Short mmCIF file of C-alpha atoms in Angstrom, two decimals:
data_model
loop_
_atom_site.label_atom_id
_atom_site.label_comp_id
_atom_site.label_asym_id
_atom_site.label_seq_id
_atom_site.Cartn_x
_atom_site.Cartn_y
_atom_site.Cartn_z
CA MET A 30 3.44 -42.02 -122.41
CA ARG A 31 1.53 -44.23 -120.01
CA CYS A 32 1.04 -43.44 -116.34
CA LEU A 33 0.60 -45.57 -113.28
CA ASP A 34 -2.63 -45.16 -111.39
CA ALA A 35 -2.95 -45.49 -107.59
CA SER A 36 -2.95 -49.30 -107.80
CA GLY A 37 0.29 -49.35 -109.79
CA SER A 38 -1.28 -50.39 -113.09
CA VAL A 39 -0.96 -48.54 -116.37
CA SER A 40 -3.66 -45.93 -116.77
CA MET A 41 -4.73 -44.95 -120.26
CA GLU A 42 -7.25 -42.60 -118.64
CA ALA A 43 -4.40 -40.57 -117.11
CA ASP A 44 -2.73 -40.47 -120.53
CA MET A 45 -5.91 -39.14 -122.10
CA LYS A 46 -6.40 -36.53 -119.38
CA ARG A 47 -2.81 -35.28 -119.81
CA PHE A 48 -3.33 -35.13 -123.60
CA ASN A 49 -6.58 -33.14 -123.18
CA ASN A 50 -4.92 -30.73 -120.72
CA THR A 51 -2.03 -30.20 -123.13
CA MET A 52 -4.39 -29.61 -126.04
CA GLN A 53 -6.53 -27.22 -124.01
CA ARG A 54 -3.50 -25.27 -122.84
CA ARG A 55 -2.24 -25.08 -126.40
CA MET A 56 -5.65 -23.76 -127.59
CA VAL A 57 -5.70 -21.11 -124.85
CA SER A 58 -2.11 -20.08 -125.50
CA GLN A 59 -2.75 -19.86 -129.24
CA ALA A 60 -5.85 -17.71 -128.69
CA VAL A 61 -3.86 -15.29 -126.50
CA MET A 62 -1.20 -15.00 -129.22
CA GLU A 63 -3.79 -14.51 -131.98
CA LEU A 64 -5.71 -11.86 -130.03
CA ALA A 65 -2.40 -10.15 -129.09
CA CYS A 66 -4.23 -7.31 -127.36
CA HIS A 67 -4.19 -8.22 -123.66
CA PRO A 68 -7.49 -10.10 -123.84
CA THR A 69 -9.62 -10.92 -120.84
CA PRO A 70 -10.24 -14.60 -120.03
CA GLU A 71 -13.76 -14.12 -121.41
CA GLU A 72 -12.37 -12.89 -124.75
CA ILE A 73 -10.03 -15.88 -124.81
CA TYR A 74 -12.97 -18.20 -124.16
CA LEU A 75 -14.96 -16.65 -127.03
CA LYS A 76 -11.97 -17.02 -129.38
CA VAL A 77 -11.38 -20.68 -128.46
CA ALA A 78 -15.13 -21.42 -128.64
CA GLU A 79 -15.21 -20.26 -132.29
CA THR A 80 -13.17 -23.34 -133.18
CA TYR A 81 -14.09 -25.62 -130.26
CA PRO A 82 -17.69 -24.77 -129.33
CA ARG A 83 -17.92 -27.53 -126.72
CA ILE A 84 -15.15 -26.10 -124.54
CA SER A 85 -16.37 -24.63 -121.25
CA ARG A 86 -15.54 -21.28 -119.71
CA ALA A 87 -14.24 -23.09 -116.63
CA THR A 88 -11.78 -25.06 -118.77
CA VAL A 89 -10.46 -21.90 -120.42
CA TYR A 90 -10.22 -19.98 -117.13
CA ARG A 91 -8.50 -22.94 -115.42
CA ASN A 92 -5.97 -23.18 -118.25
CA VAL A 93 -5.31 -19.43 -118.22
CA ASN A 94 -4.45 -19.75 -114.53
CA ALA A 95 -2.33 -22.87 -115.10
CA LEU A 96 -0.36 -21.15 -117.88
CA ALA A 97 0.14 -18.08 -115.66
CA GLU A 98 1.34 -20.26 -112.76
CA ALA A 99 3.76 -21.99 -115.14
CA GLY A 100 5.12 -18.57 -116.20
CA GLU A 101 3.92 -18.93 -119.79
CA LEU A 102 1.39 -16.08 -119.54
CA ASN A 103 1.24 -12.96 -117.41
CA LEU A 104 -1.95 -11.83 -115.66
CA VAL A 105 -2.36 -8.05 -115.66
CA PHE A 106 -4.53 -6.81 -112.81
CA VAL A 107 -5.95 -3.46 -113.92
CA PRO A 108 -7.81 -1.38 -111.31
CA ASN A 109 -11.55 -1.16 -111.97
CA SER A 110 -11.31 -3.65 -114.83
CA ALA A 111 -11.31 -7.34 -115.58
CA VAL A 112 -8.00 -9.16 -115.38
CA HIS A 113 -6.15 -9.13 -118.70
CA VAL A 114 -3.80 -11.76 -120.09
CA ASP A 115 -0.43 -10.94 -121.61
CA HIS A 116 1.73 -13.29 -123.67
CA ARG A 117 4.80 -11.20 -122.75
CA THR A 118 6.14 -12.53 -119.47
CA ALA A 119 9.21 -10.29 -119.03
CA PRO A 120 8.57 -7.37 -116.66
CA HIS A 121 7.11 -4.36 -118.47
CA TYR A 122 4.53 -1.63 -117.99
CA HIS A 123 1.00 -1.17 -119.29
CA PHE A 124 -1.37 1.61 -120.32
CA LYS A 125 -5.16 1.45 -119.92
CA CYS A 126 -7.35 3.62 -122.12
CA ARG A 127 -10.20 5.16 -120.15
CA VAL A 128 -12.44 5.29 -123.24
CA CYS A 129 -12.10 1.90 -124.95
CA ASP A 130 -10.76 0.03 -121.88
CA GLY A 131 -7.92 -1.33 -124.03
CA VAL A 132 -4.72 -2.41 -122.29
CA PHE A 133 -1.46 -1.79 -124.15
CA ASP A 134 2.24 -2.42 -123.58
CA VAL A 135 4.31 0.67 -122.81
CA ASP A 136 7.58 0.80 -124.73
CA MET A 137 10.02 1.85 -122.02
CA PRO A 138 12.69 0.12 -119.95
CA PHE A 139 11.57 -1.66 -116.81
CA LEU A 140 12.82 0.37 -113.82
CA GLU A 141 14.43 -2.26 -111.60
CA ARG A 142 16.46 0.31 -109.67
CA ILE A 143 13.34 2.12 -108.48
CA GLU A 144 12.75 -0.65 -105.93
CA LYS A 145 16.21 -0.15 -104.40
CA LYS A 146 15.67 3.61 -104.12
CA ILE A 147 12.31 3.16 -102.42
CA THR A 148 13.70 0.45 -100.12
CA ARG A 149 16.57 2.71 -99.01
CA LYS A 150 14.21 5.57 -98.31
CA ASN A 151 11.20 3.71 -96.85
CA GLY A 152 12.44 0.29 -95.78
CA PHE A 153 10.04 -1.74 -97.91
CA GLN A 154 11.03 -5.21 -99.09
CA PHE A 155 9.84 -5.57 -102.68
CA GLU A 156 8.75 -8.74 -104.40
CA SER A 157 7.82 -6.95 -107.61
CA HIS A 158 6.22 -3.79 -108.90
CA GLU A 159 3.75 -2.97 -111.61
CA ILE A 160 2.88 0.40 -113.09
CA ILE A 161 -0.26 0.94 -115.15
CA PHE A 162 -0.58 4.31 -116.84
CA SER A 163 -4.01 5.57 -117.86
CA GLY A 164 -5.44 8.09 -120.29
CA LEU A 165 -6.38 7.98 -123.96
CA CYS A 166 -4.85 5.56 -126.46
CA PRO A 167 -3.87 7.05 -129.86
CA ARG A 168 -7.07 5.78 -131.52
CA CYS A 169 -9.40 7.22 -128.87
CA LYS A 170 -7.37 10.43 -128.73
CA GLU A 171 -7.99 10.86 -132.47
CA LYS A 172 -11.70 10.09 -132.07
CA CYS A 173 -11.94 12.69 -129.31
CA SER A 174 -10.18 15.24 -131.50
CA LEU A 175 -12.66 14.53 -134.31
CA LYS A 176 -15.57 14.92 -131.89
CA GLU A 177 -14.24 18.26 -130.63
CA ARG A 178 -13.74 19.54 -134.19
CA HIS A 179 -17.29 18.56 -135.14
CA GLN A 180 -18.72 20.26 -132.06
CA ASP A 181 -17.08 23.57 -132.98
CA GLY A 182 -20.04 25.15 -134.76
CA LYS A 183 -21.40 22.10 -136.55
CA GLU A 184 -24.28 19.82 -135.73
CA GLU A 185 -23.16 16.26 -135.32
CA THR A 186 -24.65 13.41 -137.23
CA ALA A 187 -25.56 10.29 -135.26
CA GLU A 188 -22.38 8.60 -136.55
CA GLN A 189 -20.21 11.52 -135.46
CA GLY A 190 -21.85 11.56 -132.05
CA ASP A 191 -20.77 7.95 -131.46
CA ARG A 192 -17.13 8.78 -132.11
CA GLY A 193 -15.16 9.57 -129.04
CA ALA A 194 -17.88 8.59 -126.58
CA GLY A 195 -16.41 9.12 -123.13
CA CYS A 196 -14.04 11.86 -124.25
CA GLY A 197 -13.60 14.89 -122.13
#
């Protein structure tokens, strides 16, 4: 598809720019799907750069924002953490592990009615709501359990001491 530039003539440059933007968005979107773990924009950049080493951070970050604005990705703002990117755009809740900093989807229904209850009681007008639970993910919970078992009367090896760092 050819575009008209400001003078009304056909612009191949505009065509090329649109093609590059589409390719870049596709690369970013693909990286988010492949990582599938609520990556940060920096993690997305590193993934894309493995295949396309000349891509800039600014290009990746700009395309993450463009995809979020278009409703194709969801930005998850986690307190005291970097923003995370989610390929699931339907409303849902998240869990942040305090040990590994991982962000995970919570498998539970989205509570749309909670907004109505709060509005009736407090008069707020909601635009949306987001709940982020925190604690230990199953993997870190297991590591912490291993660490506790090893501390009960046994000296830890260096490898065991690394497990479950941040537990307790």
